[in-house]
Amino acid sequence: FDTTGRTLKWRLICRGQLDMDVAGSFNFDSPHHYTATITSKGEMAGRLMSDVKTELEGERVGDCP
């Protein structure tokens, strides 16, 4: 992982019967809001099984009840 300023980046690679490569990049643009992109790829026997990109946005809306 790497943190600089308001950005958090991380990457996780797992090897085995199913190889996974997952990475995320979060931008905390204020104390109450962030955007993020997470990508993941899965391969089995050298063949691509999954290739996903997810974009997120989060916002604090208040205290928990």
Short mmCIF file of N, CA and C in Angstrom, two decimals:
data_model
loop_
_atom_site.label_atom_id
_atom_site.label_comp_id
_atom_site.label_asym_id
_atom_site.label_seq_id
_atom_site.Cartn_x
_atom_site.Cartn_y
_atom_site.Cartn_z
N PHE A 1 0.83 -1.18 0.00
CA PHE A 1 0.00 0.00 0.00
C PHE A 1 0.87 1.23 0.00
N ASP A 2 0.27 2.37 -0.37
CA ASP A 2 0.97 3.64 -0.42
C ASP A 2 -0.02 4.73 -0.05
N THR A 3 0.36 5.60 0.85
CA THR A 3 -0.47 6.74 1.20
C THR A 3 0.32 8.01 0.98
N THR A 4 -0.28 8.94 0.25
CA THR A 4 0.32 10.25 0.04
C THR A 4 -0.80 11.28 0.06
N GLY A 5 -0.66 12.27 0.92
CA GLY A 5 -1.69 13.31 1.00
C GLY A 5 -3.05 12.72 1.30
N ARG A 6 -3.96 12.87 0.38
CA ARG A 6 -5.33 12.38 0.54
C ARG A 6 -5.61 11.13 -0.28
N THR A 7 -4.55 10.44 -0.69
CA THR A 7 -4.71 9.27 -1.56
C THR A 7 -4.20 8.00 -0.87
N LEU A 8 -4.95 6.93 -1.02
CA LEU A 8 -4.55 5.60 -0.55
C LEU A 8 -4.58 4.67 -1.75
N LYS A 9 -3.47 4.01 -2.03
CA LYS A 9 -3.40 3.02 -3.10
C LYS A 9 -2.91 1.71 -2.50
N TRP A 10 -3.50 0.59 -2.96
CA TRP A 10 -3.08 -0.71 -2.48
C TRP A 10 -3.21 -1.72 -3.61
N ARG A 11 -2.48 -2.82 -3.44
CA ARG A 11 -2.52 -3.90 -4.43
C ARG A 11 -2.29 -5.22 -3.71
N LEU A 12 -3.06 -6.23 -4.10
CA LEU A 12 -2.96 -7.56 -3.51
C LEU A 12 -2.88 -8.56 -4.64
N ILE A 13 -1.86 -9.41 -4.60
CA ILE A 13 -1.69 -10.46 -5.60
C ILE A 13 -1.64 -11.80 -4.88
N CYS A 14 -2.50 -12.71 -5.29
CA CYS A 14 -2.53 -14.06 -4.73
C CYS A 14 -2.31 -15.06 -5.86
N ARG A 15 -1.45 -16.04 -5.63
CA ARG A 15 -1.15 -17.05 -6.64
C ARG A 15 -1.56 -18.41 -6.10
N GLY A 16 -2.14 -19.22 -6.97
CA GLY A 16 -2.56 -20.56 -6.59
C GLY A 16 -3.35 -21.15 -7.73
N GLN A 17 -4.33 -21.98 -7.41
CA GLN A 17 -5.17 -22.55 -8.44
C GLN A 17 -5.87 -21.44 -9.23
N LEU A 18 -6.26 -20.38 -8.52
CA LEU A 18 -6.83 -19.18 -9.12
C LEU A 18 -5.93 -18.02 -8.76
N ASP A 19 -5.31 -17.39 -9.76
CA ASP A 19 -4.45 -16.23 -9.53
C ASP A 19 -5.32 -14.97 -9.53
N MET A 20 -5.15 -14.14 -8.51
CA MET A 20 -5.91 -12.90 -8.40
C MET A 20 -4.97 -11.71 -8.29
N ASP A 21 -5.34 -10.63 -8.95
CA ASP A 21 -4.62 -9.36 -8.87
C ASP A 21 -5.67 -8.28 -8.63
N VAL A 22 -5.67 -7.72 -7.43
CA VAL A 22 -6.69 -6.74 -7.03
C VAL A 22 -5.98 -5.47 -6.60
N ALA A 23 -6.44 -4.31 -7.09
CA ALA A 23 -5.82 -3.03 -6.75
C ALA A 23 -6.91 -2.00 -6.51
N GLY A 24 -6.61 -1.08 -5.59
CA GLY A 24 -7.56 -0.01 -5.29
C GLY A 24 -6.85 1.32 -5.18
N SER A 25 -7.58 2.37 -5.55
CA SER A 25 -7.08 3.73 -5.42
C SER A 25 -8.20 4.59 -4.85
N PHE A 26 -7.99 5.13 -3.65
CA PHE A 26 -8.99 5.94 -2.97
C PHE A 26 -8.50 7.39 -2.89
N ASN A 27 -9.39 8.33 -3.20
CA ASN A 27 -9.09 9.74 -3.09
C ASN A 27 -10.04 10.36 -2.06
N PHE A 28 -9.50 10.74 -0.91
CA PHE A 28 -10.29 11.37 0.14
C PHE A 28 -10.26 12.88 -0.08
N ASP A 29 -11.23 13.37 -0.85
CA ASP A 29 -11.20 14.78 -1.24
C ASP A 29 -11.72 15.73 -0.17
N SER A 30 -12.31 15.20 0.90
CA SER A 30 -12.69 16.00 2.07
C SER A 30 -12.81 15.03 3.25
N PRO A 31 -12.94 15.54 4.46
CA PRO A 31 -13.11 14.64 5.61
C PRO A 31 -14.41 13.82 5.56
N HIS A 32 -15.33 14.18 4.67
CA HIS A 32 -16.63 13.50 4.63
C HIS A 32 -16.95 12.89 3.27
N HIS A 33 -15.99 12.85 2.34
CA HIS A 33 -16.30 12.37 0.99
C HIS A 33 -15.06 11.71 0.38
N TYR A 34 -15.29 10.63 -0.38
CA TYR A 34 -14.19 10.00 -1.12
C TYR A 34 -14.72 9.39 -2.42
N THR A 35 -13.81 9.18 -3.35
CA THR A 35 -14.07 8.42 -4.57
C THR A 35 -13.00 7.34 -4.65
N ALA A 36 -13.32 6.26 -5.33
CA ALA A 36 -12.37 5.15 -5.41
C ALA A 36 -12.59 4.35 -6.68
N THR A 37 -11.51 3.71 -7.12
CA THR A 37 -11.57 2.75 -8.22
C THR A 37 -10.88 1.48 -7.75
N ILE A 38 -11.56 0.35 -7.93
CA ILE A 38 -10.99 -0.95 -7.57
C ILE A 38 -11.04 -1.83 -8.82
N THR A 39 -9.91 -2.43 -9.15
CA THR A 39 -9.85 -3.33 -10.30
C THR A 39 -9.44 -4.72 -9.81
N SER A 40 -9.96 -5.74 -10.45
CA SER A 40 -9.56 -7.10 -10.11
C SER A 40 -9.54 -7.96 -11.37
N LYS A 41 -8.53 -8.82 -11.42
CA LYS A 41 -8.40 -9.78 -12.51
C LYS A 41 -8.15 -11.15 -11.90
N GLY A 42 -8.82 -12.14 -12.44
CA GLY A 42 -8.63 -13.51 -11.99
C GLY A 42 -8.28 -14.39 -13.18
N GLU A 43 -7.24 -15.20 -13.02
CA GLU A 43 -6.81 -16.13 -14.06
C GLU A 43 -6.71 -17.53 -13.49
N MET A 44 -7.09 -18.50 -14.32
CA MET A 44 -6.96 -19.90 -13.95
C MET A 44 -6.32 -20.63 -15.13
N ALA A 45 -5.24 -21.34 -14.87
CA ALA A 45 -4.49 -22.06 -15.90
C ALA A 45 -4.11 -21.13 -17.05
N GLY A 46 -3.74 -19.87 -16.71
CA GLY A 46 -3.32 -18.92 -17.71
C GLY A 46 -4.44 -18.28 -18.51
N ARG A 47 -5.69 -18.58 -18.17
CA ARG A 47 -6.84 -18.03 -18.90
C ARG A 47 -7.57 -17.02 -18.03
N LEU A 48 -7.89 -15.88 -18.62
CA LEU A 48 -8.60 -14.83 -17.90
C LEU A 48 -10.02 -15.29 -17.58
N MET A 49 -10.36 -15.30 -16.28
CA MET A 49 -11.68 -15.73 -15.84
C MET A 49 -12.55 -14.54 -15.43
N SER A 50 -11.91 -13.47 -14.96
CA SER A 50 -12.64 -12.31 -14.47
C SER A 50 -11.80 -11.07 -14.66
N ASP A 51 -12.43 -9.98 -15.09
CA ASP A 51 -11.75 -8.69 -15.26
C ASP A 51 -12.78 -7.61 -14.93
N VAL A 52 -12.68 -7.04 -13.73
CA VAL A 52 -13.73 -6.16 -13.22
C VAL A 52 -13.13 -4.83 -12.77
N LYS A 53 -13.80 -3.74 -13.10
CA LYS A 53 -13.45 -2.41 -12.62
C LYS A 53 -14.68 -1.84 -11.92
N THR A 54 -14.51 -1.42 -10.67
CA THR A 54 -15.61 -0.87 -9.88
C THR A 54 -15.24 0.54 -9.44
N GLU A 55 -16.16 1.47 -9.65
CA GLU A 55 -15.95 2.84 -9.20
C GLU A 55 -16.93 3.12 -8.06
N LEU A 56 -16.40 3.72 -6.98
CA LEU A 56 -17.18 3.97 -5.78
C LEU A 56 -17.18 5.45 -5.44
N GLU A 57 -18.20 5.86 -4.71
CA GLU A 57 -18.24 7.20 -4.13
C GLU A 57 -18.88 7.06 -2.76
N GLY A 58 -18.26 7.63 -1.75
CA GLY A 58 -18.78 7.55 -0.40
C GLY A 58 -18.90 8.92 0.22
N GLU A 59 -19.91 9.07 1.09
CA GLU A 59 -20.13 10.35 1.75
C GLU A 59 -20.70 10.10 3.15
N ARG A 60 -20.18 10.79 4.12
CA ARG A 60 -20.71 10.69 5.48
C ARG A 60 -22.03 11.45 5.52
N VAL A 61 -23.05 10.79 6.06
CA VAL A 61 -24.36 11.43 6.11
C VAL A 61 -24.78 11.78 7.54
N GLY A 62 -24.07 11.28 8.54
CA GLY A 62 -24.39 11.62 9.91
C GLY A 62 -23.96 10.54 10.88
N ASP A 63 -24.22 10.77 12.16
CA ASP A 63 -23.89 9.81 13.20
C ASP A 63 -24.80 8.59 13.10
N CYS A 64 -24.31 7.45 13.57
CA CYS A 64 -25.14 6.25 13.64
C CYS A 64 -26.19 6.43 14.72
N PRO A 65 -27.39 5.88 14.51
CA PRO A 65 -28.43 6.02 15.54
C PRO A 65 -28.11 5.21 16.79
#
